Structure formats: C-alpha cells, structure tokens
PDB file of C-alpha atoms in Angstrom:
ATOM      1  CA  MET A   1       0.000   0.000   0.000  1.00  0.00           C
ATOM      2  CA  PRO A   2       1.523   3.372  -0.985  1.00  0.00           C
ATOM      3  CA  GLU A   3       2.323   5.952   1.659  1.00  0.00           C
ATOM      4  CA  ILE A   4       0.377   9.235   1.549  1.00  0.00           C
ATOM      5  CA  VAL A   5       2.649  12.272   1.215  1.00  0.00           C
ATOM      6  CA  SER A   6       2.116  15.919   0.360  1.00  0.00           C
ATOM      7  CA  CYS A   7       3.603  18.554  -1.912  1.00  0.00           C
ATOM      8  CA  ARG A   8       3.511  22.305  -1.486  1.00  0.00           C
ATOM      9  CA  PHE A   9       2.967  24.896  -4.197  1.00  0.00           C
ATOM     10  CA  GLU A  10       3.078  28.658  -3.903  1.00  0.00           C
ATOM     11  CA  VAL A  11       0.201  30.176  -5.864  1.00  0.00           C
ATOM     12  CA  SER A  12      -0.341  33.778  -6.894  1.00  0.00           C
ATOM     13  CA  GLY A  13      -3.772  35.364  -7.159  1.00  0.00           C
ATOM     14  CA  VAL A  14      -5.560  33.304  -4.487  1.00  0.00           C
ATOM     15  CA  ARG A  15      -6.377  35.850  -1.775  1.00  0.00           C
ATOM     16  CA  THR A  16      -9.939  35.285  -0.575  1.00  0.00           C
ATOM     17  CA  ASP A  17     -12.219  32.432   0.447  1.00  0.00           C
ATOM     18  CA  ARG A  18     -14.030  32.883  -2.872  1.00  0.00           C
ATOM     19  CA  ASP A  19     -10.720  32.464  -4.752  1.00  0.00           C
ATOM     20  CA  VAL A  20     -10.009  29.312  -2.748  1.00  0.00           C
ATOM     21  CA  LYS A  21     -13.403  27.842  -3.660  1.00  0.00           C
ATOM     22  CA  LYS A  22     -12.872  28.537  -7.371  1.00  0.00           C
ATOM     23  CA  ALA A  23      -9.332  27.154  -7.333  1.00  0.00           C
ATOM     24  CA  LEU A  24     -10.263  23.998  -5.423  1.00  0.00           C
ATOM     25  CA  GLN A  25     -13.105  23.270  -7.836  1.00  0.00           C
ATOM     26  CA  ALA A  26     -10.681  23.510 -10.760  1.00  0.00           C
ATOM     27  CA  LEU A  27      -8.266  21.139  -9.023  1.00  0.00           C
ATOM     28  CA  TYR A  28     -11.033  18.714  -8.096  1.00  0.00           C
ATOM     29  CA  ASP A  29     -11.839  18.401 -11.790  1.00  0.00           C
ATOM     30  CA  ILE A  30      -8.317  17.082 -12.610  1.00  0.00           C
ATOM     31  CA  PHE A  31      -7.272  15.262  -9.446  1.00  0.00           C
ATOM     32  CA  ALA A  32      -8.874  11.862 -10.084  1.00  0.00           C
ATOM     33  CA  GLU A  33      -7.460  11.769 -13.604  1.00  0.00           C
ATOM     34  CA  HIS A  34      -3.911  12.369 -12.318  1.00  0.00           C
ATOM     35  CA  GLY A  35      -3.957  10.206  -9.171  1.00  0.00           C
ATOM     36  CA  LEU A  36      -4.002  13.098  -6.717  1.00  0.00           C
ATOM     37  CA  GLY A  37      -6.008  13.008  -3.528  1.00  0.00           C
ATOM     38  CA  GLN A  38      -6.811  16.165  -1.640  1.00  0.00           C
ATOM     39  CA  ALA A  39      -5.872  19.836  -1.715  1.00  0.00           C
ATOM     40  CA  THR A  40      -6.030  22.657   0.801  1.00  0.00           C
ATOM     41  CA  PHE A  41      -5.033  26.299   0.604  1.00  0.00           C
ATOM     42  CA  GLU A  42      -3.364  28.240   3.384  1.00  0.00           C
ATOM     43  CA  LEU A  43      -3.942  31.994   3.214  1.00  0.00           C
ATOM     44  CA  THR A  44      -1.462  33.805   5.432  1.00  0.00           C
ATOM     45  CA  GLY A  45      -1.674  37.341   4.087  1.00  0.00           C
ATOM     46  CA  ALA A  46       1.680  36.838   2.369  1.00  0.00           C
ATOM     47  CA  GLU A  47       2.137  37.563  -1.319  1.00  0.00           C
ATOM     48  CA  HIS A  48       1.400  33.954  -2.309  1.00  0.00           C
ATOM     49  CA  ALA A  49      -1.034  31.359  -0.966  1.00  0.00           C
ATOM     50  CA  GLN A  50       0.270  27.924  -0.019  1.00  0.00           C
ATOM     51  CA  LEU A  51      -1.377  24.980  -1.772  1.00  0.00           C
ATOM     52  CA  HIS A  52      -0.883  21.590  -0.117  1.00  0.00           C
ATOM     53  CA  VAL A  53      -1.663  18.523  -2.233  1.00  0.00           C
ATOM     54  CA  LYS A  54      -1.840  15.037  -0.719  1.00  0.00           C
ATOM     55  CA  HIS A  55      -1.148  12.058  -2.928  1.00  0.00           C
ATOM     56  CA  PRO A  56       0.283   8.524  -2.876  1.00  0.00           C
ATOM     57  CA  ASP A  57       4.090   8.489  -2.863  1.00  0.00           C
ATOM     58  CA  THR A  58       3.949   6.617  -6.166  1.00  0.00           C
ATOM     59  CA  VAL A  59       2.512   9.720  -7.892  1.00  0.00           C
ATOM     60  CA  ARG A  60       4.546  12.793  -8.837  1.00  0.00           C
ATOM     61  CA  PRO A  61       2.268  15.838  -9.264  1.00  0.00           C
ATOM     62  CA  ASP A  62       2.990  17.831 -12.401  1.00  0.00           C
ATOM     63  CA  PRO A  63       3.156  21.580 -11.587  1.00  0.00           C
ATOM     64  CA  ALA A  64       2.261  22.432 -15.192  1.00  0.00           C
ATOM     65  CA  ILE A  65      -1.012  20.485 -14.994  1.00  0.00           C
ATOM     66  CA  ILE A  66      -1.901  22.144 -11.694  1.00  0.00           C
ATOM     67  CA  ASP A  67      -0.964  25.542 -13.123  1.00  0.00           C
ATOM     68  CA  ARG A  68      -3.226  25.053 -16.170  1.00  0.00           C
ATOM     69  CA  ALA A  69      -6.173  23.988 -13.981  1.00  0.00           C
ATOM     70  CA  LEU A  70      -5.723  27.028 -11.724  1.00  0.00           C
ATOM     71  CA  ALA A  71      -5.422  29.381 -14.715  1.00  0.00           C
ATOM     72  CA  ARG A  72      -8.788  28.148 -16.025  1.00  0.00           C
ATOM     73  CA  ALA A  73     -10.418  29.130 -12.708  1.00  0.00           C
ATOM     74  CA  GLY A  74      -9.043  32.675 -12.525  1.00  0.00           C
ATOM     75  CA  ASP A  75      -5.894  34.754 -12.504  1.00  0.00           C
ATOM     76  CA  PHE A  76      -4.140  32.079 -10.432  1.00  0.00           C
ATOM     77  CA  ARG A  77      -0.627  30.789 -11.164  1.00  0.00           C
ATOM     78  CA  VAL A  78       1.806  28.311  -9.624  1.00  0.00           C
ATOM     79  CA  VAL A  79       4.946  30.320  -8.856  1.00  0.00           C
ATOM     80  CA  SER A  80       6.994  27.593  -7.177  1.00  0.00           C
ATOM     81  CA  SER A  81       6.681  24.023  -5.976  1.00  0.00           C
ATOM     82  CA  ARG A  82       8.263  21.652  -3.523  1.00  0.00           C
ATOM     83  CA  LEU A  83       7.484  18.166  -4.740  1.00  0.00           C
ATOM     84  CA  HIS A  84       7.744  14.949  -2.823  1.00  0.00           C
ATOM     85  CA  SER A  85      10.491  12.804  -4.291  1.00  0.00           C
ATOM     86  CA  PRO A  86       9.851   9.065  -4.058  1.00  0.00           C
ATOM     87  CA  ASP A  87      12.853   7.140  -2.718  1.00  0.00           C
TER      88      ASP A  87
END
C-alpha cells in the first residue's frame, strides 16, 4: 500500500475564500485523472497562498497540470513548488 505524502505549491492570485473555492473546484476536476487526492489552501496574508496537495508516494504531481487547472479558474498561477520525491 503506498504511503500518503504531500507537496507544497506557492500560488499567486488566491487571496480570498471565494478564490479558494474557485481554485479547489478547478483542481477537483483534474485530481482523479492524475492520481491526486486532496488539496487545501493556506492563506497567510503573504504575497502567495500555499497549496498543499496530498497524494500517494507513487505519484509525482505535475506543476504544469496544476498551473493550467488554476489558470482556467481565474488569474491564479503556480509560482513555485516543492514536490515529494519518491525514494
């Protein structure tokens, strides 16, 4: 059974609860297709929101796919990522 791990992405443009709802809906639409599990946003008042994505350690999230999904929902962009690296 694969271990569940998480990756972190910094995202620009997500500033309000309404932005979070729109962004999460866009991610929900692609997650099953790409083997990803769950996402949460952390709004800290900093320039970029933190997006945490949980997934099996056998899956490597593609920042470009996440970026395209976010861009369809609004003026949201992945600006950096810290991906889990399977051993």
